[in-house]
Tab-separated table of C-alpha atoms in Angstrom:
chain	number	residue	atom	x	y	z
C	36	MET	CA	58.587	7.213	100.009
C	37	GLU	CA	55.649	5.906	97.943
C	38	ARG	CA	53.223	8.406	99.504
C	39	VAL	CA	55.678	11.242	98.987
C	40	MET	CA	55.664	10.514	95.252
C	41	ILE	CA	51.868	10.471	94.954
C	42	TYR	CA	51.724	13.773	96.875
C	43	LEU	CA	54.292	15.188	94.435
C	44	TYR	CA	52.299	14.019	91.408
C	45	GLY	CA	49.083	15.378	92.891
C	46	GLY	CA	50.700	18.756	93.598
C	47	ILE	CA	51.950	19.026	90.014
C	48	ILE	CA	48.484	18.210	88.627
C	49	VAL	CA	46.883	20.787	90.917
C	50	CYS	CA	49.357	23.436	89.733
C	51	TYR	CA	48.483	22.620	86.130
C	52	LEU	CA	44.757	22.886	86.840
C	53	VAL	CA	45.215	26.244	88.604
C	54	LEU	CA	47.310	27.524	85.684
C	55	LEU	CA	44.718	26.441	83.106
C	56	THR	CA	41.934	28.032	85.166
C	57	VAL	CA	43.779	31.333	85.591
C	58	THR	CA	44.490	31.601	81.852
C	59	VAL	CA	40.925	30.937	80.673
C	60	GLY	CA	40.434	34.631	79.901
C	61	GLU	CA	43.429	34.889	77.534
C	62	ARG	CA	42.363	35.819	73.985
C	63	ILE	CA	44.631	34.265	71.349
C	64	ALA	CA	44.141	32.631	67.976
C	65	GLY	CA	44.834	28.925	67.634
C	66	GLU	CA	47.290	27.295	65.264
C	67	ASN	CA	44.485	26.877	62.692
C	68	GLY	CA	43.402	30.547	62.964
C	69	LYS	CA	40.322	29.873	65.115
C	70	PRO	CA	40.040	31.054	68.757
C	71	GLU	CA	41.637	28.768	71.327
C	72	LYS	CA	39.511	26.406	73.433
C	73	PHE	CA	38.279	27.204	76.936
C	74	PHE	CA	41.196	25.383	78.571
C	75	SER	CA	44.330	25.583	76.457
C	76	PHE	CA	48.031	25.026	77.017
C	77	ARG	CA	48.741	27.774	74.458
C	78	LYS	CA	46.840	30.238	76.657
C	79	ALA	CA	48.917	29.050	79.617
C	80	ALA	CA	52.087	29.496	77.553
C	81	VAL	CA	51.131	33.102	76.629
C	82	TRP	CA	50.464	33.914	80.288
C	83	LEU	CA	53.779	32.368	81.435
C	84	LEU	CA	55.787	34.166	78.731
C	85	ARG	CA	54.206	37.479	79.663
C	86	LYS	CA	55.028	36.927	83.334
C	87	GLU	CA	58.574	35.987	82.344
C	88	ARG	CA	59.017	39.206	80.340
C	89	GLN	CA	57.662	41.254	83.234
C	90	THR	CA	60.098	39.606	85.626
C	91	LYS	CA	63.091	40.058	83.301
C	92	GLY	CA	62.098	43.682	82.645
C	93	ARG	CA	62.964	44.561	86.221
C	94	ASP	CA	66.548	43.300	85.750
C	95	PRO	CA	68.483	45.158	82.969
C	96	ALA	CA	71.058	42.375	82.539
C	97	ARG	CA	68.430	39.657	82.140
C	98	LYS	CA	66.436	41.928	79.833
C	99	ARG	CA	69.434	42.482	77.526
C	100	LYS	CA	70.163	38.749	77.467
C	101	SER	CA	66.526	37.997	76.618
C	102	GLU	CA	66.478	40.560	73.803
C	103	SER	CA	69.733	39.177	72.396
C	104	GLY	CA	68.271	35.673	72.384
C	105	ALA	CA	65.108	36.921	70.658
C	106	ARG	CA	67.153	38.672	67.954
C	107	LEU	CA	69.197	35.513	67.304
C	108	LEU	CA	66.006	33.481	67.104
C	109	GLY	CA	64.528	36.040	64.704
C	110	GLN	CA	67.561	35.751	62.420
C	111	LYS	CA	67.179	31.974	62.269
C	112	ILE	CA	63.453	32.194	61.494
C	113	ARG	CA	64.013	34.941	58.910
C	114	ALA	CA	66.555	32.718	57.129
C	115	LEU	CA	64.021	29.879	56.976
C	116	GLU	CA	60.941	31.979	56.176
C	117	PRO	CA	62.112	35.258	54.633
C	118	GLY	CA	58.649	36.421	53.570
C	119	GLY	CA	56.918	36.463	56.955
C	120	HIS	CA	56.607	38.950	59.786
C	121	THR	CA	59.600	38.125	61.977
C	122	GLN	CA	58.281	39.431	65.288
C	123	SER	CA	55.013	37.518	65.085
C	124	GLN	CA	56.856	34.397	63.939
C	125	VAL	CA	59.210	34.593	66.927
C	126	ALA	CA	56.243	35.025	69.279
C	127	ALA	CA	54.405	32.064	67.730
C	128	PHE	CA	57.537	29.913	67.981
C	129	GLN	CA	58.009	30.722	71.654
C	130	ILE	CA	54.331	30.096	72.419
C	131	ASN	CA	54.315	26.725	70.630
C	132	ARG	CA	57.575	25.684	72.310
C	133	CYS	CA	56.299	26.540	75.774
C	134	ALA	CA	52.908	24.904	75.106
C	135	ALA	CA	54.613	21.689	73.954
C	136	MET	CA	56.676	21.640	77.152
C	137	LEU	CA	53.530	22.096	79.255
C	138	ARG	CA	51.683	19.320	77.397
C	139	ILE	CA	54.563	16.881	77.894
C	140	GLY	CA	54.837	17.764	81.574
C	141	PHE	CA	51.105	17.336	82.178
C	142	GLY	CA	50.836	14.076	80.230
C	143	GLY	CA	54.009	12.661	81.782
C	144	THR	CA	52.827	13.456	85.292
C	145	LEU	CA	49.488	11.749	84.640
C	146	MET	CA	51.355	8.703	83.320
C	147	CYS	CA	53.579	8.625	86.422
C	148	MET	CA	50.482	8.759	88.609
C	149	VAL	CA	48.856	5.872	86.713
C	150	ILE	CA	52.053	3.813	87.024
C	151	TRP	CA	52.133	4.505	90.778
C	152	VAL	CA	48.512	3.454	91.200
C	153	LEU	CA	49.038	0.266	89.184
C	154	GLY	CA	52.119	-0.515	91.240
C	155	GLN	CA	50.155	-0.142	94.458
C	156	THR	CA	47.316	-2.396	93.228
C	157	ARG	CA	49.839	-5.046	92.159
C	158	GLN	CA	51.134	-5.678	95.657
C	159	THR	CA	52.262	-9.224	96.380
C	160	ILE	CA	51.591	-9.230	100.102
C	161	ASP	CA	47.931	-9.872	100.862
C	162	GLY	CA	46.861	-9.873	104.483
C	163	GLY	CA	50.332	-10.663	105.812
C	164	SER	CA	51.058	-13.505	103.372
C	165	ILE	CA	52.652	-13.947	99.955
C	166	PRO	CA	50.845	-16.194	97.448
C	167	ARG	CA	53.030	-18.914	95.950
C	168	ASN	CA	53.095	-19.899	92.306
C	169	ALA	CA	51.758	-23.321	91.437
C	170	TYR	CA	54.136	-26.060	90.295
C	171	GLY	CA	55.790	-25.184	86.997
C	172	GLN	CA	55.055	-21.453	87.225
C	173	GLY	CA	58.435	-20.622	88.751
C	174	GLU	CA	59.551	-18.711	91.798
C	175	ILE	CA	58.504	-15.179	92.817
C	176	GLU	CA	61.057	-12.435	93.481
C	177	VAL	CA	59.807	-9.810	95.943
C	178	THR	CA	61.407	-6.881	97.744
C	179	LEU	CA	60.050	-6.684	101.267
C	180	LYS	CA	60.302	-3.888	103.802
C	181	ALA	CA	60.010	-4.526	107.506
C	182	LYS	CA	59.384	-1.988	110.292
C	183	VAL	CA	60.054	-3.525	113.673
C	184	GLU	CA	58.361	-1.957	116.627
C	185	GLY	CA	60.797	0.180	118.536
C	186	GLU	CA	63.141	0.587	115.567
C	187	GLU	CA	63.371	3.884	113.677
C	188	SER	CA	64.438	2.591	110.242
C	189	GLU	CA	62.842	0.112	107.859
C	190	GLU	CA	64.741	-2.953	106.707
C	191	VAL	CA	64.621	-3.733	102.977
C	192	ILE	CA	64.969	-7.465	102.202
C	193	PRO	CA	65.009	-8.953	98.680
C	194	TYR	CA	63.575	-12.456	98.882
C	195	VAL	CA	62.743	-15.358	96.536
C	196	VAL	CA	59.542	-17.318	97.278
C	197	GLU	CA	59.782	-20.835	95.873
C	198	GLU	CA	56.903	-22.379	93.951
C	199	ARG	CA	54.434	-24.623	95.734
C	200	SER	CA	55.512	-28.201	96.541
C	201	TYR	CA	53.140	-31.179	96.455
C	202	THR	CA	52.105	-33.098	99.540
C	203	GLN	CA	52.746	-36.855	99.878
C	204	LYS	CA	49.106	-37.629	99.172
C	205	GLU	CA	49.032	-35.438	96.070
C	206	LEU	CA	52.253	-37.029	94.778
C	207	ASP	CA	50.835	-40.547	95.192
C	208	ALA	CA	47.713	-39.571	93.238
C	209	LEU	CA	49.751	-37.962	90.470
C	210	TYR	CA	52.018	-41.014	90.374
C	211	GLN	CA	49.072	-43.326	89.690
C	212	GLU	CA	47.848	-41.031	86.904
C	213	ALA	CA	51.355	-40.871	85.387
C	214	LEU	CA	51.585	-44.682	85.294
C	215	GLN	CA	48.446	-44.831	83.158
C	216	CYS	CA	49.977	-42.404	80.643
C	217	LEU	CA	53.429	-43.975	80.624
C	218	ALA	CA	52.591	-47.108	78.606
C	219	GLY	CA	51.137	-45.052	75.776
C	220	GLU	CA	54.224	-42.822	75.716
C	221	MET	CA	56.627	-45.782	75.795
C	222	LYS	CA	55.370	-47.815	72.831
C	223	GLY	CA	56.542	-45.382	70.168
C	224	GLU	CA	55.726	-46.847	66.732
C	225	ASN	CA	54.899	-50.282	68.172
C	226	THR	CA	51.282	-51.402	68.567
C	227	ASP	CA	51.762	-52.169	72.276
C	228	LEU	CA	54.419	-53.334	74.734
C	229	GLU	CA	53.652	-56.992	73.970
C	230	ASN	CA	54.783	-56.601	70.339
C	231	VAL	CA	57.991	-54.589	70.376
C	232	ARG	CA	59.907	-54.695	67.093
C	233	THR	CA	61.103	-51.094	66.774
C	234	ASP	CA	62.691	-48.600	69.186
C	235	LEU	CA	60.816	-47.564	72.318
C	236	ASN	CA	60.286	-44.023	73.576
C	237	LEU	CA	61.520	-43.840	77.164
C	238	PRO	CA	60.645	-40.288	78.329
C	239	SER	CA	62.579	-38.444	81.029
C	240	SER	CA	59.417	-36.548	82.035
C	241	LEU	CA	55.694	-36.470	81.332
C	242	GLU	CA	53.895	-33.291	80.385
C	243	GLY	CA	51.674	-32.064	83.196
C	244	TYR	CA	53.460	-34.086	85.890
C	245	PRO	CA	56.272	-32.928	88.194
C	246	PHE	CA	58.328	-36.146	88.092
C	247	ARG	CA	61.789	-36.699	86.649
C	248	ILE	CA	62.014	-40.244	85.252
C	249	THR	CA	65.167	-42.371	85.059
C	250	TRP	CA	65.401	-45.778	83.358
C	251	GLU	CA	67.193	-49.072	83.953
C	252	SER	CA	67.113	-52.188	81.795
C	253	GLU	CA	67.388	-55.850	82.734
C	254	SER	CA	69.125	-56.554	79.393
C	255	TYR	CA	71.018	-53.631	77.954
C	256	GLU	CA	72.069	-55.671	74.937
C	257	ARG	CA	68.412	-56.077	73.989
C	258	VAL	CA	66.798	-52.785	75.160
C	259	ASN	CA	68.993	-49.835	76.098
C	260	VAL	CA	67.998	-46.962	78.381
C	261	ASP	CA	67.723	-44.642	75.370
C	262	GLY	CA	64.910	-46.848	74.007
C	263	SER	CA	66.895	-48.517	71.202
C	264	VAL	CA	65.917	-52.123	70.559
C	265	GLN	CA	68.477	-54.669	69.280
C	266	ASN	CA	66.470	-57.528	67.773
C	267	GLU	CA	68.281	-58.158	64.489
C	268	VAL	CA	69.737	-61.523	65.587
C	269	LEU	CA	66.806	-62.484	67.811
C	270	ARG	CA	65.284	-65.867	66.883
C	271	GLU	CA	62.409	-65.987	69.358
C	272	ASP	CA	60.510	-63.647	71.651
C	273	GLU	CA	62.287	-62.298	74.709
C	274	VAL	CA	60.770	-60.544	77.724
C	275	VAL	CA	62.809	-57.637	79.144
C	276	MET	CA	62.095	-55.865	82.436
C	277	LEU	CA	62.495	-52.080	82.448
C	278	THR	CA	62.557	-50.080	85.684
C	279	ALA	CA	61.228	-46.524	85.665
C	280	GLY	CA	62.394	-44.391	88.600
C	281	PHE	CA	60.075	-41.469	89.435
C	282	ARG	CA	61.785	-38.620	91.323
C	283	TYR	CA	60.421	-35.412	92.854
C	284	GLN	CA	62.626	-33.662	95.397
C	285	GLU	CA	63.046	-36.297	98.181
C	286	TRP	CA	60.098	-38.396	97.000
C	287	THR	CA	60.963	-41.543	94.946
C	288	ARG	CA	59.075	-44.467	93.449
C	289	ASP	CA	60.241	-47.338	91.201
C	290	HIS	CA	57.952	-49.112	88.778
C	291	GLN	CA	58.754	-52.272	86.786
C	292	ILE	CA	57.437	-52.625	83.240
C	293	TYR	CA	57.798	-55.787	81.149
C	294	VAL	CA	58.098	-55.553	77.388
C	295	ARG	CA	58.094	-58.436	74.902
C	296	VAL	CA	60.753	-57.971	72.231
C	297	ARG	CA	59.973	-59.915	69.072
C	298	PRO	CA	62.350	-60.738	66.196
C	299	ALA	CA	62.661	-58.111	63.560
C	300	LEU	CA	60.599	-58.519	60.388
C	301	TYR	CA	62.619	-58.467	57.174
C	302	THR	CA	61.711	-58.336	53.513
C	303	GLU	CA	63.064	-61.027	51.155
C	304	GLN	CA	65.775	-58.672	49.982
C	305	GLU	CA	66.780	-57.843	53.579
C	306	LEU	CA	66.846	-61.567	54.497
C	307	LEU	CA	69.090	-62.297	51.507
C	308	HIS	CA	71.418	-59.496	52.477
C	309	LYS	CA	71.532	-60.738	56.099
C	310	LYS	CA	72.330	-64.324	55.021
C	311	LEU	CA	75.172	-63.143	52.822
C	312	GLU	CA	76.580	-61.110	55.708
C	313	GLU	CA	76.415	-64.146	57.998
C	314	LEU	CA	78.206	-66.275	55.381
C	315	LEU	CA	80.960	-63.684	55.050
C	316	ARG	CA	81.285	-63.428	58.836
C	317	ALA	CA	81.539	-67.229	59.206
C	318	GLN	CA	84.091	-67.490	56.409
C	319	ASP	CA	86.101	-64.662	57.962
C	320	GLU	CA	86.224	-66.466	61.325
C	321	LYS	CA	87.259	-69.718	59.646
C	322	SER	CA	90.183	-68.174	57.719
C	323	ARG	CA	91.310	-65.691	60.361
C	324	THR	CA	94.786	-67.324	60.627
C	325	THR	CA	95.463	-67.401	56.853
C	326	ASP	CA	96.756	-64.623	54.639
C	327	ARG	CA	93.657	-64.649	52.426
C	328	MET	CA	89.923	-64.933	52.997
C	329	ASP	CA	88.098	-67.174	50.545
C	330	LEU	CA	84.650	-65.912	49.614
C	331	PRO	CA	81.713	-68.332	49.960
C	332	ALA	CA	81.038	-70.123	46.658
C	333	SER	CA	77.379	-71.001	47.278
C	334	MET	CA	74.386	-70.392	49.521
C	335	ASP	CA	71.528	-72.870	49.905
C	336	GLN	CA	72.970	-74.884	46.970
C	337	ARG	CA	72.955	-71.759	44.797
C	338	ALA	CA	76.202	-70.460	43.269
C	339	ILE	CA	77.415	-66.991	44.216
C	340	VAL	CA	79.386	-64.774	41.846
C	341	TRP	CA	81.351	-62.139	43.759
C	342	GLY	CA	82.616	-58.812	42.464
C	343	GLU	CA	83.973	-55.637	43.978
C	344	MET	CA	82.298	-52.264	43.755
C	345	GLN	CA	84.811	-49.844	42.297
C	346	GLU	CA	84.805	-46.381	43.774
C	347	ASP	CA	84.285	-43.763	41.065
C	348	SER	CA	85.579	-40.341	42.120
C	349	SER	CA	85.504	-38.839	38.636
C	350	ALA	CA	81.995	-37.370	38.925
C	351	PRO	CA	82.905	-34.860	41.675
C	352	PHE	CA	86.025	-33.964	39.717
C	353	LEU	CA	83.880	-33.331	36.622
C	354	LEU	CA	81.662	-31.001	38.659
C	355	LEU	CA	84.788	-29.254	39.905
C	356	VAL	CA	86.041	-28.872	36.326
C	357	ILE	CA	82.707	-27.403	35.192
C	358	LEU	CA	82.700	-25.031	38.157
C	359	VAL	CA	86.273	-23.872	37.525
C	360	ALA	CA	85.568	-23.441	33.813
C	361	GLY	CA	82.512	-21.335	34.579
C	362	ILE	CA	84.471	-19.216	37.043
C	363	VAL	CA	87.261	-18.690	34.517
C	364	TYR	CA	84.723	-17.791	31.815
C	365	TRP	CA	83.050	-15.277	34.091
C	366	SER	CA	86.347	-13.917	35.429
C	367	LYS	CA	87.654	-13.239	31.934
C	368	GLU	CA	84.722	-10.993	31.179
C	369	LYS	CA	85.097	-9.429	34.597
C	370	GLU	CA	88.792	-8.894	33.964
C	371	LEU	CA	87.953	-7.164	30.698
C	372	ASP	CA	85.540	-4.849	32.488
C	373	GLN	CA	88.192	-4.114	35.089
C	374	ARG	CA	90.731	-3.281	32.392
C	375	LEU	CA	88.230	-0.978	30.697
C	376	GLU	CA	87.571	0.738	33.996
C	377	LYS	CA	91.309	1.074	34.588
C	378	ARG	CA	91.706	2.567	31.071
C	379	ARG	CA	88.864	5.010	31.694
C	380	LEU	CA	90.386	6.137	34.985
C	381	GLU	CA	93.848	6.459	33.465
C	382	LEU	CA	92.512	8.535	30.556
C	383	GLN	CA	90.596	10.714	32.998
C	384	LEU	CA	93.694	11.349	35.119
C	385	ASP	CA	95.924	12.020	32.054
C	386	TYR	CA	93.508	14.495	30.476
C	387	PRO	CA	94.809	17.621	32.316
C	388	GLU	CA	98.382	16.743	31.313
C	389	ILE	CA	97.628	16.334	27.587
C	390	VAL	CA	95.534	19.524	27.422
C	391	ASN	CA	98.264	21.438	29.219
C	392	LYS	CA	100.931	20.169	26.794
C	393	LEU	CA	98.785	21.011	23.745
C	394	THR	CA	98.278	24.518	25.139
C	395	LEU	CA	102.026	24.970	25.684
C	396	TYR	CA	103.021	23.651	22.243
C	397	MET	CA	100.395	25.685	20.421
C	398	GLY	CA	101.291	28.738	22.468
C	399	ALA	CA	104.901	28.272	21.334
C	400	GLY	CA	103.767	28.488	17.684
C	401	MET	CA	103.144	24.868	16.759
C	402	THR	CA	100.117	23.811	14.751
C	403	ILE	CA	97.718	21.247	16.122
C	404	ARG	CA	99.143	18.611	13.781
C	405	ASN	CA	102.738	19.279	14.835
C	406	ALA	CA	101.716	19.281	18.503
C	407	PHE	CA	100.210	15.792	18.141
C	408	LEU	CA	103.285	14.567	16.228
C	409	LYS	CA	105.534	15.997	18.958
C	410	LEU	CA	103.552	14.194	21.679
C	411	GLY	CA	103.798	10.926	19.752
C	412	GLU	CA	107.546	11.258	19.134
C	413	ASP	CA	108.244	12.038	22.803
C	414	TYR	CA	106.330	8.932	23.846
C	415	LYS	CA	108.237	6.716	21.405
C	416	LYS	CA	111.608	8.113	22.523
C	417	LYS	CA	110.974	6.837	26.048
C	418	GLY	CA	111.310	3.305	24.696
C	419	ILE	CA	109.602	0.257	26.164
C	420	GLY	CA	108.204	1.385	29.489
C	421	LYS	CA	104.846	1.507	31.164
C	422	ARG	CA	102.125	1.505	28.539
C	423	ARG	CA	99.858	4.565	28.640
C	424	TYR	CA	96.497	4.288	26.953
C	425	LEU	CA	96.309	7.997	26.119
C	426	TYR	CA	99.645	8.107	24.305
C	427	GLU	CA	98.793	4.911	22.441
C	428	GLU	CA	95.715	6.710	21.111
C	429	ILE	CA	97.871	9.751	20.230
C	430	LEU	CA	100.285	7.463	18.341
C	431	GLN	CA	97.337	5.986	16.452
C	432	THR	CA	96.236	9.520	15.529
C	433	CYS	CA	99.787	10.339	14.334
C	434	TYR	CA	99.787	7.238	12.129
C	435	GLU	CA	96.448	8.290	10.637
C	436	LEU	CA	97.782	11.803	9.906
C	437	GLN	CA	100.923	10.409	8.298
C	438	SER	CA	98.876	8.019	6.162
C	439	GLY	CA	97.004	10.934	4.560
C	440	LYS	CA	93.873	11.080	6.682
C	441	SER	CA	92.525	14.619	7.143
C	442	GLU	CA	93.126	16.341	10.449
C	443	ALA	CA	89.427	16.788	11.174
C	444	GLU	CA	88.718	13.072	10.710
C	445	ALA	CA	91.801	12.052	12.690
C	446	TYR	CA	90.946	14.280	15.686
C	447	ASP	CA	87.293	13.235	15.589
C	448	SER	CA	88.358	9.581	15.539
C	449	PHE	CA	90.710	10.264	18.487
C	450	GLY	CA	87.847	11.600	20.631
C	451	ARG	CA	85.535	8.708	19.762
C	452	ARG	CA	88.189	6.097	20.559
C	453	CYS	CA	88.866	7.600	23.980
C	454	GLN	CA	85.102	7.274	24.806
C	455	LEU	CA	85.234	9.995	27.460
C	456	GLN	CA	83.204	13.168	27.392
C	457	SER	CA	86.256	15.333	28.061
C	458	TYR	CA	88.176	13.948	25.057
C	459	ILE	CA	85.131	14.221	22.814
C	460	ARG	CA	84.836	17.868	23.860
C	461	LEU	CA	88.555	18.446	23.101
C	462	SER	CA	88.336	16.806	19.675
C	463	THR	CA	85.228	18.881	18.887
C	464	LEU	CA	87.137	22.093	19.728
C	465	LEU	CA	90.051	21.071	17.472
C	466	VAL	CA	87.782	20.051	14.579
C	467	GLN	CA	85.773	23.286	14.794
C	468	ASN	CA	89.002	25.306	14.805
C	469	ILE	CA	90.190	23.538	11.630
C	470	ARG	CA	86.870	23.804	9.758
C	471	LYS	CA	85.689	27.269	10.803
C	472	GLY	CA	88.744	28.888	12.289
C	473	SER	CA	88.756	30.498	15.725
C	474	ASN	CA	90.874	33.210	17.297
C	475	ASP	CA	90.000	32.304	20.860
C	476	LEU	CA	91.115	28.634	20.747
C	477	MET	CA	94.044	29.308	23.087
C	478	GLU	CA	91.784	31.008	25.607
C	479	VAL	CA	89.324	28.089	25.473
C	480	LEU	CA	92.171	25.593	25.976
C	481	ARG	CA	93.497	27.538	28.971
C	482	ARG	CA	90.049	27.430	30.603
C	483	GLU	CA	89.887	23.725	29.781
C	484	VAL	CA	93.224	23.207	31.570
C	485	VAL	CA	91.910	24.901	34.723
C	486	ASP	CA	88.700	22.863	34.681
C	487	ALA	CA	90.592	19.649	33.946
C	488	PHE	CA	92.925	20.048	36.929
C	489	ALA	CA	89.930	20.837	39.171
C	490	ASP	CA	88.198	17.647	37.991
C	491	ARG	CA	91.401	15.716	38.596
C	492	LYS	CA	91.497	16.894	42.208
C	493	LYS	CA	87.896	15.752	42.694
C	494	THR	CA	88.713	12.373	41.184
C	495	ALA	CA	91.774	11.963	43.412
C	496	ARG	CA	89.689	12.847	46.478
C	497	LYS	CA	87.038	10.288	45.492
C	498	LEU	CA	89.671	7.585	44.991
C	499	GLY	CA	91.072	8.340	48.435
C	500	GLU	CA	87.630	7.985	50.004
C	501	GLU	CA	87.066	4.667	48.204
C	502	ALA	CA	90.424	3.390	49.426
C	503	GLY	CA	89.486	4.326	52.985
C	504	THR	CA	86.171	2.473	52.617
C	505	LYS	CA	87.935	-0.669	51.355
C	506	LEU	CA	90.152	-0.630	54.446
C	507	LEU	CA	87.123	-0.894	56.746
C	508	ILE	CA	86.789	-4.687	56.337
C	509	PRO	CA	90.450	-5.442	57.249
C	510	MET	CA	90.158	-3.020	60.158
C	511	MET	CA	86.992	-4.758	61.419
C	512	LEU	CA	88.694	-8.156	61.120
C	513	MET	CA	91.664	-6.865	63.090
C	514	LEU	CA	89.294	-5.477	65.726
C	515	CYS	CA	87.563	-8.878	66.050
C	516	ILE	CA	90.924	-10.621	66.404
C	517	VAL	CA	92.034	-8.180	69.099
C	518	MET	CA	88.735	-8.647	70.988
C	519	VAL	CA	89.116	-12.448	70.823
C	520	ILE	CA	92.706	-12.179	72.083
C	521	ILE	CA	91.499	-10.065	75.020
C	522	MET	CA	88.280	-11.923	75.869
C	523	ILE	CA	89.489	-15.552	75.754
C	524	PRO	CA	92.102	-15.168	78.541
C	525	ALA	CA	89.607	-13.129	80.569
C	526	TYR	CA	86.960	-15.860	80.146
C	527	PHE	CA	89.302	-18.646	81.246
C	528	SER	CA	90.534	-16.607	84.205
C	529	PHE	CA	86.929	-16.141	85.423
C	530	ALA	CA	86.141	-19.825	84.754
C	531	MET	CA	89.083	-20.900	86.920
């Protein structure tokens, strides 16, 4: 199979070379306007396209299909580049597309050939044997094929070659070297194993050596197998024997190491603390059967004054209070911003309604002033209901008109209080109509109604999209919960 592939790659390369040689005589301009090079994939593309047209020309059905495709391609190119010559642009597009395909095919085939050659030079079997990895380098996975004499088919066998194992002699030599390194690894922060006051470092392996090391202690209460040393109550030196067990496959060796554990060194403050603890422990043992424990009154003929440390939990509570106060302070401002945003949205959604009502009232013969007063009275007649920011502003405008404020100032103030561009535009139209007079106010208001309802639809669509986006997080959480519900039983079923 391997040789079939290299023959295939070689045949494809030969075909490319023949094609490039045949098309040397083609005369075409390059993409930069200069003549094409001696060997060129664009020349090969022109030659192939010409041969394709000649072949399709003999078949009317294929010719019509080809012409239809060219016309569709020309329409697309004309839409993108309306100022160019369509026929030449179509030809250039087809040439470049075919040349790109040829380049990719040639380069890809060369890459496949290089990969095949590298694969052949990277063979594992060398002279009928497979080299093993040294210790620590891991196993080798190979796929072998075997052709037995007299058999027609080859057998394919995946196999794992284990890493090299050491001989007995090599293990003994490595063991002696490891013993020389072990003492230095064991001492930890101690100066040597004859002056052990702090914890030892008992390694389970040594770097560069294949052994797994296990530990046993003659006195676990003094030196444990994790290296911890208990010498707080030790009065004099104590020698402890540790046994290190070296293991490698079936090979084992045990080595005894003696360490001298010395009493711990304490500062004056630590000694004082230790003596007080011992006094308390002795007093506790003495009064174990009574209902009270009397505290020692003296130590080394020195009086002791006892007191109890009171636990103060107020500091964390103070931090909690400060945190809550800061959150409330920030949330109030945030709440105000949210209310302003809600007011802005409500005013924006109510704008088409108020413009429509003004248009209807004024079309029925009312003045602007009477239309505003009518809107205010209708809102008040509804009684105590849901508060609407727009009608509250209209009521404020009615109060200003009734208090003697001019209509122009009242309407201008109404637009500025609403703080939306649409209301400012409406108040400007009303003020201009009062000051200058206008016969086409009704027509302008009708157009404003149409635009306002169109804007309202856009706003409603945007709010719907935002609501859908906000639902993504709950939907993702539900998806995670469903996946957990499905995967946990499946995991336990496989584990069993």
